[in-house]
Coordinates of N, CA and C in Angstrom, one line a residue:
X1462 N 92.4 102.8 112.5 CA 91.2 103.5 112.2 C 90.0 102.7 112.3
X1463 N 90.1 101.6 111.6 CA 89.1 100.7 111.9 C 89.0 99.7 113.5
X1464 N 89.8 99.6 113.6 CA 89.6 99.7 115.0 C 88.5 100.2 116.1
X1465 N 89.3 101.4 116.0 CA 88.6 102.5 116.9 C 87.3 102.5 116.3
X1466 N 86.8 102.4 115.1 CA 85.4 102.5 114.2 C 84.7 101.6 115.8
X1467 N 85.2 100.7 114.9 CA 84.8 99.6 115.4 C 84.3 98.9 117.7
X1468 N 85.4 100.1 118.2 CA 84.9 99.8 119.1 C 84.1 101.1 119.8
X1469 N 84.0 102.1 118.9 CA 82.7 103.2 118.7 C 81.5 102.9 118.4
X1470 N 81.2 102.1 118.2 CA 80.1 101.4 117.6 C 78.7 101.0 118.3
X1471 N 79.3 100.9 119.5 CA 78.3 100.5 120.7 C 77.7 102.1 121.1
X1472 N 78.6 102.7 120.9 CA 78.4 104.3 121.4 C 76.9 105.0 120.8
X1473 N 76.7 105.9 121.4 CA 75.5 106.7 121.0 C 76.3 107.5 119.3
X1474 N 75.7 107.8 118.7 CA 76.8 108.7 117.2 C 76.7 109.6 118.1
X1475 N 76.4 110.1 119.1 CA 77.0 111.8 119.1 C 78.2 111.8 119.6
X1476 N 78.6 110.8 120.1 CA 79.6 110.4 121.6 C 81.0 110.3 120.6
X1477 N 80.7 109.4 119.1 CA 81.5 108.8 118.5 C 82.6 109.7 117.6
X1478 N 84.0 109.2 117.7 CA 84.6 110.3 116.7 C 83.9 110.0 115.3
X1479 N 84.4 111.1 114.6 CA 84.2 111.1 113.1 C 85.3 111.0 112.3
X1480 N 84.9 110.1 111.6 CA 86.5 110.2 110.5 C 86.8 111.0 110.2
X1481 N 86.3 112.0 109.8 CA 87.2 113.5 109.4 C 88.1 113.7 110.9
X1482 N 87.9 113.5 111.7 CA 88.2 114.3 113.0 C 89.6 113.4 113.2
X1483 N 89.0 111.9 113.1 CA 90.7 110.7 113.3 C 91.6 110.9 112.5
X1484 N 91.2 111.4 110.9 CA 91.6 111.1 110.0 C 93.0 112.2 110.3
X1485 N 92.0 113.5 110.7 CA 92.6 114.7 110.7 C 94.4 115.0 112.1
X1486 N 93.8 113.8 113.1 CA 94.5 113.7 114.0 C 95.8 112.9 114.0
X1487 N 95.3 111.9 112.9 CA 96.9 111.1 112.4 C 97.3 111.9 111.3
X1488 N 96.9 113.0 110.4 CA 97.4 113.4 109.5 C 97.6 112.5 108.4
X1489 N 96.2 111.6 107.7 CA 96.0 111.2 106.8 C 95.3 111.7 106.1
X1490 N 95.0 111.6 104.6 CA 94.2 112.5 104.1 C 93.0 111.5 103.8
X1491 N 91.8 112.1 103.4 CA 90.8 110.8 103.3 C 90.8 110.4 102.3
X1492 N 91.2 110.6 101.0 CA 91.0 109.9 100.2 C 92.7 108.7 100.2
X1493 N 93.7 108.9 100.7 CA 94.6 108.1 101.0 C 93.8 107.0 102.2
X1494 N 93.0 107.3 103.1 CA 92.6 106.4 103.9 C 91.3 105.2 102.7
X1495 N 90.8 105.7 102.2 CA 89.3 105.2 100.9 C 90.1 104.3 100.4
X1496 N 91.1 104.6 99.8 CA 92.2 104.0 99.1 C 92.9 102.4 99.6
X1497 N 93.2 102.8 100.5 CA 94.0 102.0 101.5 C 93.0 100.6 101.6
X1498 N 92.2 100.8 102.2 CA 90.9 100.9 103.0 C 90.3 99.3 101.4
X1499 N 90.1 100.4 100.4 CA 89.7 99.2 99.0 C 90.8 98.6 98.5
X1500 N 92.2 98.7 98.6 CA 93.3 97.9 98.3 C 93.5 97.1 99.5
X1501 N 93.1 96.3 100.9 CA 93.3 95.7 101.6 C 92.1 95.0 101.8
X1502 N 91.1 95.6 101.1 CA 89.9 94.5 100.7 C 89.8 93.8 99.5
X1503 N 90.9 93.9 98.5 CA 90.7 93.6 97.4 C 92.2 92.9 97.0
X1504 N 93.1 92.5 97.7 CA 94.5 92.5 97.5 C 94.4 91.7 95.9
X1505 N 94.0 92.0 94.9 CA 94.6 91.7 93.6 C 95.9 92.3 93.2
X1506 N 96.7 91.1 93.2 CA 98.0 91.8 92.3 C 98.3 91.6 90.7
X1507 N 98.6 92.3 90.1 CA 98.2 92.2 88.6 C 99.9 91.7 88.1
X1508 N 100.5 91.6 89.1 CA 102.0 91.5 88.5 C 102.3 89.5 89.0
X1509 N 101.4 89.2 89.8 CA 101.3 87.7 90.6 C 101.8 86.5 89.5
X1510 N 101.7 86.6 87.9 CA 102.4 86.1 86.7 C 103.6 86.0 86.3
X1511 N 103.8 87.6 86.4 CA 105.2 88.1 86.2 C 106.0 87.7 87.6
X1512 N 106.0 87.9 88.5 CA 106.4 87.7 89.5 C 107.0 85.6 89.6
X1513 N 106.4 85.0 89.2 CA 106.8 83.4 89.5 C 107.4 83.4 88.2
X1514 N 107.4 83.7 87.1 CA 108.4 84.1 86.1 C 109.6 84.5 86.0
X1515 N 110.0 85.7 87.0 CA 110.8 86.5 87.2 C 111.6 85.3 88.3
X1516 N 110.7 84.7 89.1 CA 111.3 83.9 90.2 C 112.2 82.8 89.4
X1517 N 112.0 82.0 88.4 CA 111.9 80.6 87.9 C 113.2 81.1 86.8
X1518 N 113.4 82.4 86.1 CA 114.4 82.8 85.5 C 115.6 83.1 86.4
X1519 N 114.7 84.0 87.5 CA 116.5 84.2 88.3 C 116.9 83.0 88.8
X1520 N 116.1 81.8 89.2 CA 116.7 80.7 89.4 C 117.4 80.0 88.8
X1521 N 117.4 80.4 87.7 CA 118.5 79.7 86.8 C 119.7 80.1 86.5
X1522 N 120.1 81.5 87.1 CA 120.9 81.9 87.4 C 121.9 82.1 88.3
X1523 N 121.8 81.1 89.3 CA 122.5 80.7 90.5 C 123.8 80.2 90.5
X1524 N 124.5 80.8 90.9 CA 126.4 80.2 91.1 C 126.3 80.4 92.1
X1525 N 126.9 78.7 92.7 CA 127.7 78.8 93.9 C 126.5 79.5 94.8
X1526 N 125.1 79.3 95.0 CA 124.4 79.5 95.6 C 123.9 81.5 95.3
X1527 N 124.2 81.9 94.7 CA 124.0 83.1 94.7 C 123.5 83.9 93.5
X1528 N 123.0 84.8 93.3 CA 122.1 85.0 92.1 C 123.0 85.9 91.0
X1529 N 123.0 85.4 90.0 CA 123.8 86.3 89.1 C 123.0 86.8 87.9
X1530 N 121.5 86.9 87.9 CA 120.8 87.6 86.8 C 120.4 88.8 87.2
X1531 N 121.1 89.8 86.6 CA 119.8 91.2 87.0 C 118.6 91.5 85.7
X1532 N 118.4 92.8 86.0 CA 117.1 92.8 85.6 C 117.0 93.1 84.3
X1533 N 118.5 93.1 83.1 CA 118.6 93.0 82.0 C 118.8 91.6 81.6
X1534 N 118.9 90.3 82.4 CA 119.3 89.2 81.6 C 117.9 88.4 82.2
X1535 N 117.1 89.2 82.9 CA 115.5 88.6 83.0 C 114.5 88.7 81.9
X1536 N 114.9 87.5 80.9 CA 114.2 88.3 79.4 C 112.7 87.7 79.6
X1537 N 111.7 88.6 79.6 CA 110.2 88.1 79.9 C 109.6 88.7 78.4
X1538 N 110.3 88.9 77.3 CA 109.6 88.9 75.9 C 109.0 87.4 74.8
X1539 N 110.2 86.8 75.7 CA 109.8 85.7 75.0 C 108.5 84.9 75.6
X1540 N 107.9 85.2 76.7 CA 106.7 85.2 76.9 C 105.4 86.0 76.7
X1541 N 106.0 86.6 75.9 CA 105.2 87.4 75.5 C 104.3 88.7 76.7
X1542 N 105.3 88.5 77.6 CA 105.7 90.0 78.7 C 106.1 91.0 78.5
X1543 N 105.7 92.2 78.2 CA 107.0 93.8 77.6 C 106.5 94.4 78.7
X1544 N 107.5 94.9 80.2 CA 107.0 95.6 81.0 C 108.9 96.7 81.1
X1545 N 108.5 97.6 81.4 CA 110.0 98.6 82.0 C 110.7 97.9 82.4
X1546 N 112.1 98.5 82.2 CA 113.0 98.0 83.0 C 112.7 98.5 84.6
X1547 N 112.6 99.3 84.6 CA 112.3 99.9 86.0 C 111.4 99.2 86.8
X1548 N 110.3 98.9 85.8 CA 108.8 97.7 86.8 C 109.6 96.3 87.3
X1549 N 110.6 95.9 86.3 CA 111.2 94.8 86.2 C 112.2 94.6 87.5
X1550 N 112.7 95.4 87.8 CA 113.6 96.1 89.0 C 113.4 96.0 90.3
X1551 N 112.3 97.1 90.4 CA 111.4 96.9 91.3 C 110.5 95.4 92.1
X1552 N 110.0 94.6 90.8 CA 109.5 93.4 91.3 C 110.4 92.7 91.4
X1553 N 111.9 92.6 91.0 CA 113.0 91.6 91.6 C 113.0 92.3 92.8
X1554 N 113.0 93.0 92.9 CA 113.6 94.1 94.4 C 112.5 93.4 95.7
X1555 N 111.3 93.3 95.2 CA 109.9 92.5 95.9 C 110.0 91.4 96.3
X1556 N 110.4 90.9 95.3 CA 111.2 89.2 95.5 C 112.2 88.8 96.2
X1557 N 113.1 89.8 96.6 CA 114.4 89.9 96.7 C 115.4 88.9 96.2
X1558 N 115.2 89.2 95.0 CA 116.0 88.5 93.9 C 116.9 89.0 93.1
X1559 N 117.8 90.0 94.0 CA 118.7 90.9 93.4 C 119.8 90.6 93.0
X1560 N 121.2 90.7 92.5 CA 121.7 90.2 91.9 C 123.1 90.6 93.1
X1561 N 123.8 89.5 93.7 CA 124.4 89.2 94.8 C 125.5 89.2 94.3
X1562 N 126.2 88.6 93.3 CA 127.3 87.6 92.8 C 128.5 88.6 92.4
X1563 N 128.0 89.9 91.3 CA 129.0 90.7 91.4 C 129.3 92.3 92.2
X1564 N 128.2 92.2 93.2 CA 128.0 93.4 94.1 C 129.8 93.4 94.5
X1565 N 130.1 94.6 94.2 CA 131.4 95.0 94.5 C 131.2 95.9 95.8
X1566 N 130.1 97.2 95.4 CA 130.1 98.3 96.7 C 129.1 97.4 97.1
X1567 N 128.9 96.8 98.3 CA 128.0 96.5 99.6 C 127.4 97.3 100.1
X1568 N 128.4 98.6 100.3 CA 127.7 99.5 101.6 C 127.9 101.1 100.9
X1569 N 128.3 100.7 99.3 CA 128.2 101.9 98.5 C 128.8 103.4 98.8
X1570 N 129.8 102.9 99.7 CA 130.9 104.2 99.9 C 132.2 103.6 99.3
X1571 N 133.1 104.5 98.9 CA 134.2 104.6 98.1 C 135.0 104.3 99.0
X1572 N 136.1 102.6 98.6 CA 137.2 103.2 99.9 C 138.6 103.2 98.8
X1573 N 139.6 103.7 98.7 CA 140.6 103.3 98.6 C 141.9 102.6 99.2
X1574 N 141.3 101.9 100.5 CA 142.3 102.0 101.3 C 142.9 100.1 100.8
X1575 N 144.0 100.2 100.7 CA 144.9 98.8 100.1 C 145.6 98.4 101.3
X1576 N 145.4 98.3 102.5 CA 146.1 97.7 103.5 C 147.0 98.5 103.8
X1577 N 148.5 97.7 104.6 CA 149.7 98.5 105.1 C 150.4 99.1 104.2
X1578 N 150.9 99.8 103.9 CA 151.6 100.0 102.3 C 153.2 100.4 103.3
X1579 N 154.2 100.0 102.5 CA 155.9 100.5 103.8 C 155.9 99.5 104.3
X1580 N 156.8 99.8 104.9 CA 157.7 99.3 106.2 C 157.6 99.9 107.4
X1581 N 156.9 99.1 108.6 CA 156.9 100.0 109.8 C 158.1 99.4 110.4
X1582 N 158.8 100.8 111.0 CA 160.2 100.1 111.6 C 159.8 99.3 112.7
X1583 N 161.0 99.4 113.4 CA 160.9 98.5 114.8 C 161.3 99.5 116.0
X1584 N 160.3 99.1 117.1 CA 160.6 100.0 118.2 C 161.7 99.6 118.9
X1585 N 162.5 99.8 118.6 CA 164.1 99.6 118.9 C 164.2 100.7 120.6
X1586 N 163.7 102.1 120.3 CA 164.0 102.5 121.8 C 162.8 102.0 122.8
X1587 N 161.4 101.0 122.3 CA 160.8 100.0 123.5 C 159.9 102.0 124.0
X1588 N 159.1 102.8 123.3 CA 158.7 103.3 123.0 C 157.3 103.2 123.4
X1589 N 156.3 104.1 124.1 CA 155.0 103.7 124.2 C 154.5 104.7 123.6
X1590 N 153.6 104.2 122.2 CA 153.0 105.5 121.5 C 151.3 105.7 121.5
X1591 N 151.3 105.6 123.2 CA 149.9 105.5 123.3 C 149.7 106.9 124.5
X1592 N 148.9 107.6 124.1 CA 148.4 108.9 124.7 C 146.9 109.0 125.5
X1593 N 146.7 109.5 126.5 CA 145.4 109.3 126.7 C 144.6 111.0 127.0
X1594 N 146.1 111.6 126.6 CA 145.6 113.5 126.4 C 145.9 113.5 125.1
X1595 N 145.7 114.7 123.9 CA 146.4 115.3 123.5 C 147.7 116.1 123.5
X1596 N 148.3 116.4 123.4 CA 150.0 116.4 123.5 C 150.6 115.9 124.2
X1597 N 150.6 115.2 124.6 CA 150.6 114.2 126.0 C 152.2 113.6 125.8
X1598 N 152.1 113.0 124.7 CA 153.6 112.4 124.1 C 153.6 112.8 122.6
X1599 N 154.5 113.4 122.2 CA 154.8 114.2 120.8 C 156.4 113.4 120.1
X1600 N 155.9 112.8 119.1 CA 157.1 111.6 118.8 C 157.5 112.1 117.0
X1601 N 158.6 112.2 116.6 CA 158.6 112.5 115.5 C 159.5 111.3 114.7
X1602 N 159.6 111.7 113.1 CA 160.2 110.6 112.9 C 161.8 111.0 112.2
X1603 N 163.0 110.3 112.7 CA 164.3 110.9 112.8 C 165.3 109.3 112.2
X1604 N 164.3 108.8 111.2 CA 164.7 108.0 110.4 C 165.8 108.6 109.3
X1605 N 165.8 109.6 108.7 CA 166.7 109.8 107.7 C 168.0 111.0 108.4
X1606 N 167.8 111.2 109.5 CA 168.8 112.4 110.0 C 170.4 111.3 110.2

């Protein structure tokens, strides 16, 4: 947006878009652009304390290279810090200083699967159980007859 301000500028104003009109065309609203606009001129972060705190505790939490504090054993009261668990969460999440060590689900789907489980016989009749149709080869199993 500033941009395009920016190379309108030489232009006559009648010639020039109007922010309502750009604004309207990317489907931003203006006061999310006002916003934006004084938080990128102003980058103060209020958590910039808590944050090298948060960093210097999970560091001491490292096994074997990997992070084992989450966001209940990050105690910031004794500094006289009281923020949510949830804010606390979030700025490890910023950090990415999440807790690695006992992640069981990775990819957060359920498997039950435990490997081979049996005995797979032996292809004793030299048997090709490879199809490249559907019914193509229909093989049953005639182990217990």
């Amino acid at each position: 947006m500033d941009q395009i301000r920016a190379d309108q500028a030489k232009l006559p104003k009648k010639q020039r878009y109007s922010v309502g009109k750009l604004l309207q065309r990317i489907s931003l609203s203006r006061a999310t652009y006002y916003d934006e606009r004084k938080r990128i001129a102003n980058p103060y972060d209020k958590y910039a304390q808590v944050k090298q705190r948060v960093l210097a505790i999970s560091g001491q939490g490292l096994y074997r290279g990997r992070r084992t504090y989450g966001y209940r054993r990050v105690i910031l009261d004794q500094d006289g810090i009281y923020l949510a668990d949830a804010t606390v969460t979030r700025i490890m999440r910023q950090l990415g200083v999440q807790v690695s060590m006992y992640n069981q689900h990775r990819n957060g789907k359920y498997s039950s699967y435990r490997g081979t489980v049996g005995k797979i016989a032996q292809n004793v009749l030299q048997q090709s159980f490879t199809a490249t149709k559907p019914y193509q080869v229909i093989h049953t199993d005639i182990t217990q007859i």
